[in-house]
CSV table of C-alpha atoms and ligand atoms in Angstrom, one decimal:
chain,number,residue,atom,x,y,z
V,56,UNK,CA,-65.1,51.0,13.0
V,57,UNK,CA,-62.0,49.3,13.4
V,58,UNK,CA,-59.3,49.1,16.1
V,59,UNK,CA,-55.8,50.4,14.5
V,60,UNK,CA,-52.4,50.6,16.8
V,61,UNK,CA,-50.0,53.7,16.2
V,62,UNK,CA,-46.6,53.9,16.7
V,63,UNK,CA,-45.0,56.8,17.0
V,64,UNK,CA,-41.2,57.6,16.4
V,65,UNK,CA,-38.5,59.7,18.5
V,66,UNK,CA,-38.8,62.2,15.9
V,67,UNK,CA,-42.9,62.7,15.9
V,68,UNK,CA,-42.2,62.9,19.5
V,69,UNK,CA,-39.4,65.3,19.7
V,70,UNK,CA,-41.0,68.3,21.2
V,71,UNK,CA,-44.3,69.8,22.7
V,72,UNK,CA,-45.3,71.0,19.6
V,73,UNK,CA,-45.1,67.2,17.4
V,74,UNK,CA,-46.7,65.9,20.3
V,75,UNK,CA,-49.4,68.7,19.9
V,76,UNK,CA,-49.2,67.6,16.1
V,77,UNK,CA,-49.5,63.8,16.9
V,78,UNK,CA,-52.4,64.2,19.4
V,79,UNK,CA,-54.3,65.9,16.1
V,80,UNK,CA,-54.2,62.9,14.4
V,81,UNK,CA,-54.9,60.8,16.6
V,82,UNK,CA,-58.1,62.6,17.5
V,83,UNK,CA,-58.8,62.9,14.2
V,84,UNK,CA,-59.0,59.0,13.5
V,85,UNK,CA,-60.4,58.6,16.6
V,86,UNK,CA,-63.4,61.2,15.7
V,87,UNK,CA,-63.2,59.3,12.8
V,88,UNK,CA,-64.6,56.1,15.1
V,89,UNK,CA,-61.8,54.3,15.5
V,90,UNK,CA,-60.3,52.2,18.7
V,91,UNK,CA,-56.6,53.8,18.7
V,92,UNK,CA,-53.9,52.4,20.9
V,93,UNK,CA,-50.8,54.5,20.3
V,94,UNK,CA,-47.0,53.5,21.0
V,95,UNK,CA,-44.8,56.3,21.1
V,96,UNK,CA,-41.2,56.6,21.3
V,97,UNK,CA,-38.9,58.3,23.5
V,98,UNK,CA,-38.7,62.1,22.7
V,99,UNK,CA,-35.5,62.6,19.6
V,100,UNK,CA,-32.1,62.0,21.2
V,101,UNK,CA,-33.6,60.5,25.0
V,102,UNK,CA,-32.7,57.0,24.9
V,103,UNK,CA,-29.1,58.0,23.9
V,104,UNK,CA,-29.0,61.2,26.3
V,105,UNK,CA,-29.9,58.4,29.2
V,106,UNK,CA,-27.5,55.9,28.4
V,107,UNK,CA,-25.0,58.6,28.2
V,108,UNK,CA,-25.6,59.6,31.5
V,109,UNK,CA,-25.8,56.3,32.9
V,110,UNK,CA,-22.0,55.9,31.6
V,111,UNK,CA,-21.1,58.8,33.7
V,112,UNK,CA,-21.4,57.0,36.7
V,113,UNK,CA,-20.3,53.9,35.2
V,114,UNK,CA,-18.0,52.7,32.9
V,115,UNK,CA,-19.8,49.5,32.7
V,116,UNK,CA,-23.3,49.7,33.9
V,117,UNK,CA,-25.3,46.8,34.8
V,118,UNK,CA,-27.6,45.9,32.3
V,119,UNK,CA,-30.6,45.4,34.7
V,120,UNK,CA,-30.0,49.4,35.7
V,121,UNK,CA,-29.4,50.4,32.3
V,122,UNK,CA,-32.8,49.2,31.4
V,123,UNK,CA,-34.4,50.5,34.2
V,124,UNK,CA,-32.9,54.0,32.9
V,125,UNK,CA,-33.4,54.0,29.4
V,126,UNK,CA,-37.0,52.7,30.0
V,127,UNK,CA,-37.9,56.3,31.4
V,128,UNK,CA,-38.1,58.3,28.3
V,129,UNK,CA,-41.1,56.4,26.6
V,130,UNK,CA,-42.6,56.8,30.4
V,131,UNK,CA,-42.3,60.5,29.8
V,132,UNK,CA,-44.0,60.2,26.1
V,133,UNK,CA,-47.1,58.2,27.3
V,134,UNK,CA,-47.7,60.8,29.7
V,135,UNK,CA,-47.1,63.7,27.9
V,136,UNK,CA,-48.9,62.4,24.9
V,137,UNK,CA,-52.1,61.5,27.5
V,138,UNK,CA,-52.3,65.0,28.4
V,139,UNK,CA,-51.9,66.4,24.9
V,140,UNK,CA,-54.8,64.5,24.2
V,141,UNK,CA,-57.1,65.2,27.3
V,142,UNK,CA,-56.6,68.7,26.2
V,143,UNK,CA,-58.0,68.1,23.4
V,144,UNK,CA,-61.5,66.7,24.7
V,145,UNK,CA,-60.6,63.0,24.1
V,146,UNK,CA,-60.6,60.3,27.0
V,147,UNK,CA,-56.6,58.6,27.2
V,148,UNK,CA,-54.8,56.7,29.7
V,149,UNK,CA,-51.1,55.2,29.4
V,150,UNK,CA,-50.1,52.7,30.6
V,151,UNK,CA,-46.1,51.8,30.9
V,152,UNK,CA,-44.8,48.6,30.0
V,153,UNK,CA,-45.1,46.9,33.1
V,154,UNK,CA,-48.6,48.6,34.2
V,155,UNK,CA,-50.1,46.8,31.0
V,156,UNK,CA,-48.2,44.0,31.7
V,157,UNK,CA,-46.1,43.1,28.8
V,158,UNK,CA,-44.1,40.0,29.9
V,159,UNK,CA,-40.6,39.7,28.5
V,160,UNK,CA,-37.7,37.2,29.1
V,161,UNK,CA,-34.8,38.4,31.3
V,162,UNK,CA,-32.4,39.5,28.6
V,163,UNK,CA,-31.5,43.1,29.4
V,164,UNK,CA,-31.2,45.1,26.3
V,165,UNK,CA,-32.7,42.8,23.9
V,166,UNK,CA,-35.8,41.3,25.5
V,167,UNK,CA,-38.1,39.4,23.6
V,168,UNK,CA,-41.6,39.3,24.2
V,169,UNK,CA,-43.2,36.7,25.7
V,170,UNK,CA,-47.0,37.5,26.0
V,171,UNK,CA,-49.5,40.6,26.6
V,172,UNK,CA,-51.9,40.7,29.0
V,173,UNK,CA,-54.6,43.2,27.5
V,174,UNK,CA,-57.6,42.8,29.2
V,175,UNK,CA,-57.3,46.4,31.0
V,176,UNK,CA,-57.0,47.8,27.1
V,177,UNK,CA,-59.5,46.1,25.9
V,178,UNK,CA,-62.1,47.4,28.7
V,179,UNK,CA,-61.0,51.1,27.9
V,180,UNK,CA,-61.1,50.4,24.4
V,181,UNK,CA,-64.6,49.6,24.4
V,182,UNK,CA,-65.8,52.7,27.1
V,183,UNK,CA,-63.9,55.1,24.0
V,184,UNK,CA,-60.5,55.7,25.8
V,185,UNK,CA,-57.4,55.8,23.4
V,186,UNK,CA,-54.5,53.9,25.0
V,187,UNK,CA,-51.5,54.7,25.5
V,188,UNK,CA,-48.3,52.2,25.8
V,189,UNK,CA,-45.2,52.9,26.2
V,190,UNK,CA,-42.4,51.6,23.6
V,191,UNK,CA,-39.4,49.8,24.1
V,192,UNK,CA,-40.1,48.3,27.5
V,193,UNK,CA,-42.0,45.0,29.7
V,194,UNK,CA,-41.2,43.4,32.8
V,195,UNK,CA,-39.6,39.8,33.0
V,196,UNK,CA,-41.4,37.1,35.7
V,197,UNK,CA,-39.0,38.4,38.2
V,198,UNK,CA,-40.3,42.0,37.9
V,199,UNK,CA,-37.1,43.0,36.3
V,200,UNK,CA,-37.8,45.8,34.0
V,201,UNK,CA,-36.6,45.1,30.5
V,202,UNK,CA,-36.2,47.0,27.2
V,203,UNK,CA,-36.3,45.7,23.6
V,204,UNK,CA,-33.2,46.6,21.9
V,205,UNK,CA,-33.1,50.0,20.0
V,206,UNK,CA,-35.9,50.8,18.2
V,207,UNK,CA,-38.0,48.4,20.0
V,208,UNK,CA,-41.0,50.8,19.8
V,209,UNK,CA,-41.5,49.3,16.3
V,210,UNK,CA,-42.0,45.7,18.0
V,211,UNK,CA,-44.3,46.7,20.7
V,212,UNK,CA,-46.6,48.5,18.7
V,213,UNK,CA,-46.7,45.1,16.0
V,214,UNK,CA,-47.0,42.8,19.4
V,215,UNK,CA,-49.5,45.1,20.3
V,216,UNK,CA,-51.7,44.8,17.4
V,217,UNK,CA,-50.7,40.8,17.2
V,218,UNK,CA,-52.6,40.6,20.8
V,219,UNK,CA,-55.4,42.6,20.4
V,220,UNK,CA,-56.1,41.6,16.9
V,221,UNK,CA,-55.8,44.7,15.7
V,222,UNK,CA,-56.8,45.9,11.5
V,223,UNK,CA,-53.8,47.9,11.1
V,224,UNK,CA,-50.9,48.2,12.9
V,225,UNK,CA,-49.4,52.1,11.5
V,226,UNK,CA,-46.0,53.2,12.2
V,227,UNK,CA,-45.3,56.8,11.9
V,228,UNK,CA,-42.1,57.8,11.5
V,229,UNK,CA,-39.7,60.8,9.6
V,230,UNK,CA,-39.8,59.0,6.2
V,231,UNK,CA,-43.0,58.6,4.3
V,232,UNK,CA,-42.6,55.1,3.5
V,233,UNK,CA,-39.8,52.3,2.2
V,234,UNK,CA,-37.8,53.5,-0.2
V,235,UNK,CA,-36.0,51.9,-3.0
V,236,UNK,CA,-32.8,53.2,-1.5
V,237,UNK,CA,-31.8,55.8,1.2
V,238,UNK,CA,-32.7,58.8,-0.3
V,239,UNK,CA,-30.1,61.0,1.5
V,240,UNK,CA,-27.8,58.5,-0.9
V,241,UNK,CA,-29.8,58.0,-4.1
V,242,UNK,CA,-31.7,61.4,-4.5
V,243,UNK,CA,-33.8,59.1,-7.0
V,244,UNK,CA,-34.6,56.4,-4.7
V,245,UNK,CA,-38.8,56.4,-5.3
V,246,UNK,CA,-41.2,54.9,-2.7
V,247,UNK,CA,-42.7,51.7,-3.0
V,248,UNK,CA,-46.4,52.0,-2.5
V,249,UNK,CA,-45.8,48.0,-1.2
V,250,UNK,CA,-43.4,46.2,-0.3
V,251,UNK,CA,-43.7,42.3,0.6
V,252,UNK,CA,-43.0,41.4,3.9
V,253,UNK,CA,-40.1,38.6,2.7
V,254,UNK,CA,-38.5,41.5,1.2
V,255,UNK,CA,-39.0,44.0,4.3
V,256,UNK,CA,-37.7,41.2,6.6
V,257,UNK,CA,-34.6,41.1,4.5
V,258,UNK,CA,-34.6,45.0,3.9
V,259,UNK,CA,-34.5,45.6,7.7
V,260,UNK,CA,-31.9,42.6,8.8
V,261,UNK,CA,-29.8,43.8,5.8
V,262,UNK,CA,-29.5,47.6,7.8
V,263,UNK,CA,-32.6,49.9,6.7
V,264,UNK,CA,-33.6,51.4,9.8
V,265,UNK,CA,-37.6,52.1,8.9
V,266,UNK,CA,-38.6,49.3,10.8
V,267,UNK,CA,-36.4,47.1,13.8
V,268,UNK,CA,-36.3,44.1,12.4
V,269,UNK,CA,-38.1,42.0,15.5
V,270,UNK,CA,-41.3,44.0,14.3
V,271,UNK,CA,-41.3,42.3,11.1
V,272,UNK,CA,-40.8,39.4,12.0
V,273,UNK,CA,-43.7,39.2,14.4
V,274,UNK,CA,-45.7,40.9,12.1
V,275,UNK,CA,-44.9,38.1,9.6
V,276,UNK,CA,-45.6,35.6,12.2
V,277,UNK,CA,-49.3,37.0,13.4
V,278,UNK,CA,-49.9,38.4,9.9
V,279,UNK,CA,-49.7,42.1,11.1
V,280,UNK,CA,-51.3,44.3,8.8
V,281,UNK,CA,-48.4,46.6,8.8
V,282,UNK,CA,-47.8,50.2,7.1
V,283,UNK,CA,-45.3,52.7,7.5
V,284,UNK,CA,-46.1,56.4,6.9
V,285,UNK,CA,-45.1,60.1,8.0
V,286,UNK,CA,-46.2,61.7,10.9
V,287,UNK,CA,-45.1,64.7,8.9
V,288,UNK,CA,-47.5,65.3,6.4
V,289,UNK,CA,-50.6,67.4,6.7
V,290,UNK,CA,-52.9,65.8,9.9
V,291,UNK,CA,-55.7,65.1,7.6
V,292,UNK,CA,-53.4,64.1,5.0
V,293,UNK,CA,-54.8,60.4,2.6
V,294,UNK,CA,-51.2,59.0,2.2
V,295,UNK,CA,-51.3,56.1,2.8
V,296,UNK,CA,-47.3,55.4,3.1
V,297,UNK,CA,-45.7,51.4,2.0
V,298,UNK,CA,-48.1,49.0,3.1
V,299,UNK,CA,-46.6,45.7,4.0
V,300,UNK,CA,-48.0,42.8,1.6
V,301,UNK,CA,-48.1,38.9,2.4
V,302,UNK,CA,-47.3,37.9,-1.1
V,303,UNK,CA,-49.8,34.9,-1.2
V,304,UNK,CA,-52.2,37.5,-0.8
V,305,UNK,CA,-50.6,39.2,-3.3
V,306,UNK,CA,-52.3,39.9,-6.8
V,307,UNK,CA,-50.6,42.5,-7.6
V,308,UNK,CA,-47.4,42.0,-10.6
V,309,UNK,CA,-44.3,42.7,-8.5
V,310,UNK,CA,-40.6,44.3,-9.5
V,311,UNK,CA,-38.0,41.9,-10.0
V,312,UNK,CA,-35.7,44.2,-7.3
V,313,UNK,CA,-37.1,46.1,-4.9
V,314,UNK,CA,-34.4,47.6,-3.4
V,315,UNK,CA,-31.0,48.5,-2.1
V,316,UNK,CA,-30.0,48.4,1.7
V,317,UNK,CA,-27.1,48.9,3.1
V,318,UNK,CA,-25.6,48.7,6.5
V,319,UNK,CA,-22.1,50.5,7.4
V,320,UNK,CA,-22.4,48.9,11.1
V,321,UNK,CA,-20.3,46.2,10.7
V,322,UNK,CA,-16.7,44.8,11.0
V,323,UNK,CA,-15.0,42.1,9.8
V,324,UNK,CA,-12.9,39.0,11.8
V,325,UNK,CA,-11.1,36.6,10.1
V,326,UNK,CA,-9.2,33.7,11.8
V,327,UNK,CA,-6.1,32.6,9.7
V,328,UNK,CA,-4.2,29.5,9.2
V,329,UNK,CA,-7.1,27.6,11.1
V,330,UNK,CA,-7.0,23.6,10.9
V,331,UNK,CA,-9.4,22.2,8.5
V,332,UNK,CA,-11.0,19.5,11.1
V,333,UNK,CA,-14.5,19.0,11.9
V,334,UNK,CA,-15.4,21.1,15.0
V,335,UNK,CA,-13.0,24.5,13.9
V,336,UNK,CA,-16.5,26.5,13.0
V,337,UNK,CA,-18.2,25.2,16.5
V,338,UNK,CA,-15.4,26.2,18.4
V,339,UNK,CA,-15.0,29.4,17.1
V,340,UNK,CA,-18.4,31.0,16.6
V,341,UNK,CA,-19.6,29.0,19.9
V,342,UNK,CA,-18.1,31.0,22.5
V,343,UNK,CA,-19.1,34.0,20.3
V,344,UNK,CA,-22.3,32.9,20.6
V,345,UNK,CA,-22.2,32.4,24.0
V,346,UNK,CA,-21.0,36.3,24.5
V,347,UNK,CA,-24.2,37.0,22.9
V,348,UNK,CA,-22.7,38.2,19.7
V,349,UNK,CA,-24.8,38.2,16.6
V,350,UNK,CA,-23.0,37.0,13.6
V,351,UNK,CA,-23.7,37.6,10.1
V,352,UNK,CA,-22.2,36.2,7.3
V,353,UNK,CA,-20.2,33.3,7.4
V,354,UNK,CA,-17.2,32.2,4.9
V,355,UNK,CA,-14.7,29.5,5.2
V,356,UNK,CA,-12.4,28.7,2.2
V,357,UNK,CA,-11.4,25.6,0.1
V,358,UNK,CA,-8.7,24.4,2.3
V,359,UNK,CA,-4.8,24.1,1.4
V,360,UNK,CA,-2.7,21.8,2.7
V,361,UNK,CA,-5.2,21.2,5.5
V,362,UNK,CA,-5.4,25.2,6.5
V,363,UNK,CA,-8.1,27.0,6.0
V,364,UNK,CA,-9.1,30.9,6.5
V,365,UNK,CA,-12.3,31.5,8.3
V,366,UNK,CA,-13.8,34.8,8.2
V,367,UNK,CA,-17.4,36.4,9.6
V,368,UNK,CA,-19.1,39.8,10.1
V,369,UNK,CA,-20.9,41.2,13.4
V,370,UNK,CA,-22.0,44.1,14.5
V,371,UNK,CA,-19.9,47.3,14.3
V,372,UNK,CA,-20.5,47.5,18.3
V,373,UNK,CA,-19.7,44.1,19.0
V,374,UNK,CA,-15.9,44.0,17.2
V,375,UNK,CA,-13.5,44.7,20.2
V,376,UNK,CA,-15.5,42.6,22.7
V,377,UNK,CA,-15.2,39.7,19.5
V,378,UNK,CA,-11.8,40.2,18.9
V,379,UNK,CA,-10.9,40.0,22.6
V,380,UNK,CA,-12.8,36.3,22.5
V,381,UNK,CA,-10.7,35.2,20.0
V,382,UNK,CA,-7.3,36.5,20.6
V,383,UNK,CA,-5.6,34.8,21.9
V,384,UNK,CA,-7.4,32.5,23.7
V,385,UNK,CA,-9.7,30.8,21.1
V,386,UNK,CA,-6.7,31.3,18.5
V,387,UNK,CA,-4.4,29.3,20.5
V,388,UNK,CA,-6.8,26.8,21.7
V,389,UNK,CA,-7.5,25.5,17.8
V,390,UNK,CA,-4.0,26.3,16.8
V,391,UNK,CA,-4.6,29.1,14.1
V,392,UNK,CA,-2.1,31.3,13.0
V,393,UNK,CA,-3.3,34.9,13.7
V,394,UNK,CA,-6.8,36.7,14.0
V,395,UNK,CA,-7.4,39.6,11.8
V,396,UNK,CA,-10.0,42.4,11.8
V,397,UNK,CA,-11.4,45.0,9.6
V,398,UNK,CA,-14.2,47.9,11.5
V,399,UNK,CA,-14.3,49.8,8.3
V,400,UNK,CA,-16.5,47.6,5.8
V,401,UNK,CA,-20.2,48.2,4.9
V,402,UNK,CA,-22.5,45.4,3.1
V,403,UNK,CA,-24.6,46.7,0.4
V,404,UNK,CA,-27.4,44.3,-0.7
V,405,UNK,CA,-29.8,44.2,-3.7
V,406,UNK,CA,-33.4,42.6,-2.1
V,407,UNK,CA,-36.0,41.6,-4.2
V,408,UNK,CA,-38.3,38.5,-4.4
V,409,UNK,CA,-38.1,38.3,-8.2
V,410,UNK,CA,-34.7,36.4,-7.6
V,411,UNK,CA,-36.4,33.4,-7.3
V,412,UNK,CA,-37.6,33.1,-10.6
V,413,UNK,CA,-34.6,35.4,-12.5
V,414,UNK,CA,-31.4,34.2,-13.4
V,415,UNK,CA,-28.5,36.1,-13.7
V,416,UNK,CA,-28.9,38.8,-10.8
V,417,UNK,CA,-25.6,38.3,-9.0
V,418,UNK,CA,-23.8,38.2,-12.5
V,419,UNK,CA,-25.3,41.5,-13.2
V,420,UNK,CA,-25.0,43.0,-9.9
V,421,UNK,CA,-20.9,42.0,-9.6
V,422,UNK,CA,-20.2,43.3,-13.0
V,423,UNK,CA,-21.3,46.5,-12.1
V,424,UNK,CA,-19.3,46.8,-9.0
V,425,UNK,CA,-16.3,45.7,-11.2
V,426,UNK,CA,-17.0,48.7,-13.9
V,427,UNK,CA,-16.6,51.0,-11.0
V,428,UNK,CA,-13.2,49.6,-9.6
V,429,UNK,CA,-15.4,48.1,-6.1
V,430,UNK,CA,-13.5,45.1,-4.6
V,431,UNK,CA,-16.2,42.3,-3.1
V,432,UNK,CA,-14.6,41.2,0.1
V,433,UNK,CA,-17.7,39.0,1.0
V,434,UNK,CA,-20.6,37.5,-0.3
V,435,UNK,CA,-23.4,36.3,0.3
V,436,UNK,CA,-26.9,35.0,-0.7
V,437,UNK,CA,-30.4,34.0,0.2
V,438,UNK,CA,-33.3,33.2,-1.9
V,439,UNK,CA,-34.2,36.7,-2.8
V,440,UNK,CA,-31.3,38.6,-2.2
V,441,UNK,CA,-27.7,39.5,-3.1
V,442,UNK,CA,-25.1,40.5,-0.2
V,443,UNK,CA,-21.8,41.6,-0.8
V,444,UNK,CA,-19.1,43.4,2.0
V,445,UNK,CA,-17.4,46.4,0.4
V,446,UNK,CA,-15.0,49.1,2.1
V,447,UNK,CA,-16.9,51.5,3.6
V,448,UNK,CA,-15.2,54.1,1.6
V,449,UNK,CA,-17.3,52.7,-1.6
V,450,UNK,CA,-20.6,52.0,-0.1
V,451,UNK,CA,-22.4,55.0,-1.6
V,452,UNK,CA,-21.1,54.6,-4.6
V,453,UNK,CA,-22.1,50.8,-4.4
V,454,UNK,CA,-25.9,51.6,-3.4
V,455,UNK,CA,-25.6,53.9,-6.2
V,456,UNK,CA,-24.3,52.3,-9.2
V,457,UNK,CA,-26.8,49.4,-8.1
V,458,UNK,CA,-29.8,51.6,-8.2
V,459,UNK,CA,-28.7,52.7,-11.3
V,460,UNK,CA,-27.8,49.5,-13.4
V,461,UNK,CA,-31.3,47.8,-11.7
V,462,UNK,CA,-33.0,50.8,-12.9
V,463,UNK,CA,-34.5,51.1,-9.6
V,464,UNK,CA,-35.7,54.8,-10.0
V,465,UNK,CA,-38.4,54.1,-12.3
V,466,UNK,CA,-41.6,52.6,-11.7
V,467,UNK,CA,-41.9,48.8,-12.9
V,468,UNK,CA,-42.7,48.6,-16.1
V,469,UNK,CA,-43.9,45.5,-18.0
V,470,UNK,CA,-40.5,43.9,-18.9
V,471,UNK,CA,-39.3,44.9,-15.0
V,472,UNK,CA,-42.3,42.5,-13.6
V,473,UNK,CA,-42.5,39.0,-13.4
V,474,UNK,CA,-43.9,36.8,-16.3
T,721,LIG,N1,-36.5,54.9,22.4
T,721,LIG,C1,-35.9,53.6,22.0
T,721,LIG,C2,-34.7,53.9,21.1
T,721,LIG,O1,-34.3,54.9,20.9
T,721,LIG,C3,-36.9,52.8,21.4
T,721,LIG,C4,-37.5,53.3,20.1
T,721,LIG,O2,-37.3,54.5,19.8
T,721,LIG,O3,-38.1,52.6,19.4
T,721,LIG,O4,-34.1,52.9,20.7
T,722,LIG,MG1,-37.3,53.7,15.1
């Protein structure tokens, strides 16, 4: 017997009937003798539907109210998905997040979580109740309700099995697994029976939406057993999805590239004519910073005469309330000539942990772009991946040509692994 956590996405939840479908098989793994805690999601299109309505009262809602909104629709799934599964014979309770408790700081929007207090889950665990908890949600030490940034689901489910020491931690979602790219942009893109979780943390910061990216990391950090699977194949179905790997318990010979993200929510600022003086970076990204404004990649050029261009990326959503930080008030305050801005770029980025050890990736990655007239606006590296910001009119192409010249559509093959 052992005690696996389910997450369930929007989708899987979207009507009476997946619920229905997602109540199967969790009975059926629970008949199987399992412990099951399950996580949905909202139902498809409820978190946006109540932030939308929120708007229509106000322009600007208050983030503690907004939470307190958008928490609702996983409150509907738990219960929903309780009664789907009393109907079938089996014992469930839900619990929302601030019923279990799961403590949170105070950031609206984009809590973090702090700890889990599971004894009530692990009593009905052990009298043979399946528990429910909702997704997304927690309460601060204030009693504030709080939610966890989209897809937050993801990241309460991985806490989840963190806390209670779980086997597995499963997340069920509309795609059967990690791909090699999106398939609705490389009908090719293959599945990757494994991915490791270096490469998935990179995959899901870089823009794949399969996982939110706080779930990884966790998962990396409590050693998660972590797979991602469809909750759209046949209820008594053995696929067994992309498992997660820790590659030092890896044996297994691994493809130089794993894959192709992309990510066409972001925009581009650059602040021109900027003095090259110690403190120019500080003052500009600090009060960025301090707007809560996640910032991606970072360049600053070889200066000229003493002037230098600095340019970053953030977050699609986050432009306007950027720009209006910086112009005029930083740009006059450090003296810099003008502040551009570009909302129409994508970053395309080739992941794989076989970087490390190969030479001449980037080489081979630019070269392509170049054959197919791409322009590289940005670029950027870590240790096992290549970043580069093209218009968002050639991402697809981008993701393409990549998958092609990295010959990502066919399985690794012996010259493909490492030595
Ligand atoms: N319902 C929330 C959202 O749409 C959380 C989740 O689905 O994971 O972002
Ligand atoms: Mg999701």
């Amino acid at each position: 017997m052992s005690l696996i956590v389910q997450k369930y996405g929007g989708t899987s939840m979207g009507s009476p009937d997946r619920i229905r479908e997602v109540a199967r098989r969790v009975a059926r793994f629970a008949r199987e003798g399992h412990q099951l805690v399950v996580v949905p999601s909202a139902m498809a299109g409820e978190t946006n539907r109540l932030l939308a309505l929120a708007r229509e009262l106000h322009p600007e809602p208050s983030p503690r109210e907004l939470d307190v909104i958008a928490s609702t629709g996983e409150q509907v799934s738990i219960g929903l998905l309780a009664l789907a599964l009393q109907h079938l014979g089996l014992k469930a309770k839900s619990y929302t997040g601030w019923q279990v408790p799961i403590v949170t700081d105070a950031s609206y929007s984009k809590a973090r979580i702090l700890g889990i207090e599971d004894r009530n889950i692990r009593e009905d665990l052990a009298e043979g109740t399946v528990v429910i908890v909702a997704g997304f949600q927690g309460i601060d030490d204030d009693n504030n309700i709080t939610t966890l940034g989209r897809g937050g689901s993801d990241t309460t489910g991985v806490a989840l099995a963190a806390s209670l020491k779980a086997d597995e931690c499963q997340i069920y979602t509309d795609v059967d697994g990690v791909y090699t790219a999106d398939p609705r942009i490389v009908p090719e893109a293959r599945r990757l029976d494994r991915i490791t979780f270096e490469e998935m943390l990179e995959a899901a910061s870089l823009g794949s939406k399969v996982l939110q990216i706080r779930s990884v990391e966790f998962a990396g950090k409590y050693k998660v057993k972590l797979r991602v699977l469809s909750s759209f194949t046949d209820v008594n179905s053995a696929d067994m999805g992309t498992l997660i790997t820790f590659e030092e318990d890896e044996d297994m010979e691994q493809a130089i590239i794993s894959n192709v993200a992309h990510n066409r929510d972001e925009a581009k600022i650059s602040v021109l004519g900027v003095p090259d003086r110690p403190g120019i970076a500080f003052a500009i990204l600090d009060p960025i910073a301090k707007a809560n404004i996640d910032v991606d990649m970072i360049i600053q050029n070889a200066s000229s005469d003493g002037m230098t261009d600095f340019s970053f990326t953030v977050h699609r959503s986050e432009y306007q309330r950027a720009m209006q930080i910086l112009e005029p008030g930083i740009r006059k305050a450090i003296g810099a000539r003008g502040v551009v801005g570009d909302d129409r770029i994508a970053k395309v980025s080739l992941v794989g942990i076989g970087m490390r050890t190969h030479a001449g990736i980037a080489s081979k990655m630019f070269g392509a772009l170049a054959a197919e007239g791409i322009n590289i606006q940005m670029i950027s590296t870590s240790e096992i991946k290549t970043s580069v910001v093209v218009d968002e009119k050639y991402m697809e192409l981008a993701v393409r040509v990549l998958h092609r010249t990295f010959d990502l559509d066919k399985a690794p093959t012996e010259e493909k692994m490492k030595p």
